[in-house]
CSV table of C-alpha atoms in Angstrom, one decimal:
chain,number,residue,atom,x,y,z
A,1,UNK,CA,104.3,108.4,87.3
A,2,UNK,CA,105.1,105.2,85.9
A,3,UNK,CA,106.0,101.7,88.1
A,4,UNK,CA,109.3,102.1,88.6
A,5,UNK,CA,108.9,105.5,89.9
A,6,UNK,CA,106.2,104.5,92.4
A,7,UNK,CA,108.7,101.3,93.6
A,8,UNK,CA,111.3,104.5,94.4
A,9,UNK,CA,109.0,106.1,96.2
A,10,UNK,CA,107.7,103.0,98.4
A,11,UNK,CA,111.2,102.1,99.4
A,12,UNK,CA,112.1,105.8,100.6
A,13,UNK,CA,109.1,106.3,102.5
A,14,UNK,CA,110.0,102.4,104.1
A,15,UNK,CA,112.5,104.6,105.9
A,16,UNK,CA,113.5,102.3,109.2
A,17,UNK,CA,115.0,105.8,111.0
A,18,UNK,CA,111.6,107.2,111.2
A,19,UNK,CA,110.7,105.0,114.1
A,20,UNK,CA,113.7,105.8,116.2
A,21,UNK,CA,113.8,109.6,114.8
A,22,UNK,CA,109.8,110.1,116.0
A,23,UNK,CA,110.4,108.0,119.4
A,24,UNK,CA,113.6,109.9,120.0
A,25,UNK,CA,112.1,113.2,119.3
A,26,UNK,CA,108.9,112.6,121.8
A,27,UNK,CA,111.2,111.9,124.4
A,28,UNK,CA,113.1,114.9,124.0
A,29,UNK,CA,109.6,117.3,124.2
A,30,UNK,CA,108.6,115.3,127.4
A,31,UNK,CA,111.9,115.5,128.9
A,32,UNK,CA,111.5,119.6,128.6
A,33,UNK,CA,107.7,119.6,130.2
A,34,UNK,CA,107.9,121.3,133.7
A,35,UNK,CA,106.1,120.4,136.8
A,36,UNK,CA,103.5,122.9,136.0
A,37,UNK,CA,103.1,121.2,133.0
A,38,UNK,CA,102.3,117.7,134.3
A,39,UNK,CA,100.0,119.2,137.2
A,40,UNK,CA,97.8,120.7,134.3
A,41,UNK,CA,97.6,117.7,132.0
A,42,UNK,CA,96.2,116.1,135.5
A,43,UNK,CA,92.4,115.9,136.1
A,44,UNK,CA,90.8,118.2,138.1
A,45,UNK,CA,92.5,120.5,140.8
A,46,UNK,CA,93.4,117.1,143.1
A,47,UNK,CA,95.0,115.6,140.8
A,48,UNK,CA,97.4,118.7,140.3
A,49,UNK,CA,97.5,119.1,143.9
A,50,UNK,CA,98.5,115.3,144.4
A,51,UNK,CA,101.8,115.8,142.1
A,52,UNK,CA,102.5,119.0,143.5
A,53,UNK,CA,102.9,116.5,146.9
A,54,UNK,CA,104.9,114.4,145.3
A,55,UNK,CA,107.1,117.1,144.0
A,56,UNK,CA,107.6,118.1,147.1
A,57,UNK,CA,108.8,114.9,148.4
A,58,UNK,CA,111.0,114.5,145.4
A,59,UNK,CA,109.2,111.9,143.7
A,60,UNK,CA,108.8,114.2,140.7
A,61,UNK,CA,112.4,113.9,139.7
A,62,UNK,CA,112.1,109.9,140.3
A,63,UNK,CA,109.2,109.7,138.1
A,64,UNK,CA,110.3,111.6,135.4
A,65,UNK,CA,113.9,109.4,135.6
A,66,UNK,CA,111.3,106.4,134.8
A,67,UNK,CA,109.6,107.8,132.1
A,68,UNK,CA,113.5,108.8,130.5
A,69,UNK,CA,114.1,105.5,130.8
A,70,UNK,CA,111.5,103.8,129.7
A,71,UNK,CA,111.2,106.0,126.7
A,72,UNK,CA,115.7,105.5,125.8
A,73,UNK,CA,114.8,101.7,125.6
A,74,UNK,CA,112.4,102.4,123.2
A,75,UNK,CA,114.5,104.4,120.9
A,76,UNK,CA,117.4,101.5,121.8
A,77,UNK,CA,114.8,98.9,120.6
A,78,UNK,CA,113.3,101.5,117.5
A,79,UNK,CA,116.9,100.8,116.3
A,80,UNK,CA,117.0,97.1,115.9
A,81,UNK,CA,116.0,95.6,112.4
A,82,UNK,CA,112.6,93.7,112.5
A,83,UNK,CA,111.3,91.6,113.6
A,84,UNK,CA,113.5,92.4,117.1
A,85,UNK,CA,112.2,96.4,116.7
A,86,UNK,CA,108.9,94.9,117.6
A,87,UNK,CA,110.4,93.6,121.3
A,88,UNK,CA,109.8,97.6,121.8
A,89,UNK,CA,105.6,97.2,122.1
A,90,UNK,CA,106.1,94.4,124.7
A,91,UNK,CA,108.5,96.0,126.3
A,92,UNK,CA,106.4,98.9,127.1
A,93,UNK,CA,103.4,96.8,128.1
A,94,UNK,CA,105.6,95.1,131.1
A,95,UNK,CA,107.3,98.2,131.8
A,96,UNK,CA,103.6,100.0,132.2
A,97,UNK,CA,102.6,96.8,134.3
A,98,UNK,CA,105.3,96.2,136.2
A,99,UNK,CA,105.8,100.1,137.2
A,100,UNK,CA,106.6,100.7,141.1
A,101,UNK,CA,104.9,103.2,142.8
A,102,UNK,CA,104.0,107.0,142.6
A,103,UNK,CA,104.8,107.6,139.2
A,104,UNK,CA,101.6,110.0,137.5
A,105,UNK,CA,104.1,111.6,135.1
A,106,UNK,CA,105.4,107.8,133.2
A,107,UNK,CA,101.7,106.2,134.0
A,108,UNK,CA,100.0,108.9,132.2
A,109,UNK,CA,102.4,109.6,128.8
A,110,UNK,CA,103.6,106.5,128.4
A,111,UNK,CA,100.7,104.7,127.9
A,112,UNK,CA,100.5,107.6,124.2
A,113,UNK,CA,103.3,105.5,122.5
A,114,UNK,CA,101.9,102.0,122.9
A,115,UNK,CA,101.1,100.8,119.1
A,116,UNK,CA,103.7,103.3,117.6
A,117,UNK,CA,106.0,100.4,116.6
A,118,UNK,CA,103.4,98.2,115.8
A,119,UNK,CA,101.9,100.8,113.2
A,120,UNK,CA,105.5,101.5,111.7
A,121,UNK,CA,105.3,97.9,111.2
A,122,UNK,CA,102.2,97.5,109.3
A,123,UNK,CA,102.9,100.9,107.4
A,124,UNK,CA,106.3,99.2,106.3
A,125,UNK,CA,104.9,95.8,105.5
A,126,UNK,CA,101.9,97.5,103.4
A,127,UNK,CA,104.9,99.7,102.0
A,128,UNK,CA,107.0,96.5,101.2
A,129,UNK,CA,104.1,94.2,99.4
A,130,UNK,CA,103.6,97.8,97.4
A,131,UNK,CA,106.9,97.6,96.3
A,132,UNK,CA,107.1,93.7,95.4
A,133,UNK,CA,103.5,93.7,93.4
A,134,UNK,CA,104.7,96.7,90.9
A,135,UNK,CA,107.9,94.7,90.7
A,136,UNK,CA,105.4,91.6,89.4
A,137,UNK,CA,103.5,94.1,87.5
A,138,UNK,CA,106.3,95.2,85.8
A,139,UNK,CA,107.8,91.6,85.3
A,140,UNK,CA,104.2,90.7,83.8
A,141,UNK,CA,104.0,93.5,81.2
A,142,UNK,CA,107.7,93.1,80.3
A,143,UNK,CA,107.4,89.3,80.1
A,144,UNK,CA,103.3,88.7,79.5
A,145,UNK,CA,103.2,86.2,82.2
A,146,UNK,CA,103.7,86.5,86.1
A,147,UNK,CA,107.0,85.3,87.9
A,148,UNK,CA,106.9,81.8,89.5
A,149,UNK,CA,108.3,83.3,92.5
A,150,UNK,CA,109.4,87.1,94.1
A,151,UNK,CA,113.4,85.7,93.9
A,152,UNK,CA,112.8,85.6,90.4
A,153,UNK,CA,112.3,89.4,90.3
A,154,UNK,CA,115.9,89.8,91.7
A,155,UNK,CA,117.6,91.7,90.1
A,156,UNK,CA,116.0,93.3,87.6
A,157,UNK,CA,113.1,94.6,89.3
A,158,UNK,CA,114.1,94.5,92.8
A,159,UNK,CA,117.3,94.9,94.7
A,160,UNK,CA,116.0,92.2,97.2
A,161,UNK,CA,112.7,90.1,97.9
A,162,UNK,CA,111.5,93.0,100.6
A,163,UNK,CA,111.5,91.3,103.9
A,164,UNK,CA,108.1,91.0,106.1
A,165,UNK,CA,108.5,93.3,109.2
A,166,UNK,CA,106.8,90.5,111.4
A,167,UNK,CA,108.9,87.5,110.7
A,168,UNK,CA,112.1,88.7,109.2
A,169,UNK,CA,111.7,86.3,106.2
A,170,UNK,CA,111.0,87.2,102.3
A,171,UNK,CA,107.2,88.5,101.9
A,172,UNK,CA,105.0,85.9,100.9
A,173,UNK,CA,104.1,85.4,97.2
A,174,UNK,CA,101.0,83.3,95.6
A,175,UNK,CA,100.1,82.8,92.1
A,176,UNK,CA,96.2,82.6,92.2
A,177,UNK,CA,94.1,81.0,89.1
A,178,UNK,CA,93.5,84.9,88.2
A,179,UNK,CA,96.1,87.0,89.2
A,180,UNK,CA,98.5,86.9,92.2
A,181,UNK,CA,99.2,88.1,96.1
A,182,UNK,CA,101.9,89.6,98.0
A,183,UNK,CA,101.5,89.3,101.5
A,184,UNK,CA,103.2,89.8,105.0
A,185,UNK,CA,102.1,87.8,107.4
A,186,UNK,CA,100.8,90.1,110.0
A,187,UNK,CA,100.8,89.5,113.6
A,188,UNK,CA,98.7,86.7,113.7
């Protein structure tokens, strides 16, 4: 497979519906698990017993309403371009903290998607330096010298400077006294 082939692949797998498609589709299994269902993902027969209570008080449907909800933000939030897709992790943080009451069914799934968004994140900004460093490998062996900077790869070898999922702005780009490095910034 030659360069150009990989930097088609990269961008196609850096696919920002995947996010929202795989948040979206979780919350449609959960929605569909029964009461039985919940009482046997609960420790121990008290723990089945104590939903079973609430169930029969009607908290069941409340808490299942909050788990809906929480989880329909997320897909809202999966939609957003970065860096805003990544209000979804803190988002579910507070909602987690911040949670009222009886509510078993939201307190013990939701706590399964916290670091989905960040790790599309990272998987997309790994995906996007990919990308820009064949695009300076194939400037270099076209040209016998490295590009001053990733705009100058524009639009020969790339549509666009790839943007870093944690800031927003162009990946970062450093000629080094041997070679080079493309870099996102991270979280930190």
């Amino acid at each position: 497979m030659d360069l150009e082939a990989l930097a088609k692949r990269c961008l196609a797998l850096d696919d920002p519906e995947v996010l929202v498609r795989t948040l979206a589709g979780v919350r449609c299994v959960v929605a569909n698990i029964t009461v039985d269902d919940v009482a046997d993902l609960l420790p121990g027969g008290p723990g089945a017993l104590y939903y079973r209570f609430g169930e029969a008080l009607g908290l069941a449907d409340s808490d299942r309403v909050v788990f809906l909800d929480v989880a329909t933000d997320l897909v809202r939030m999966a939609g957003a371009p970065y860096p805003d897709r990544l209000l979804g992790e803190a988002y579910l943080k507070h909602a987690l903290q911040e949670m009222p009451g009886w509510r078993p069914f939201a307190r013990l799934l939701l706590p399964g998607l916290e670091g989905v968004v960040m790790l599309h994140a990272k998987t997309s900004a790994r995906l996007r330096t990919l990308r820009a460093a064949l695009a300076v490998e194939r400037f270099r062996l076209e040209y016998g010298r490295l590009p001053d900077a990733l705009a100058g790869l524009v639009p020969a070898h790339l549509d666009a400077v790839p943007a870093d999922p944690f800031t927003g702005a162009p990946l970062r780009y450093r000629r080094l006294p041997v070679g080079y490095v493309v870099y996102s910034v991270g979280m930190d």
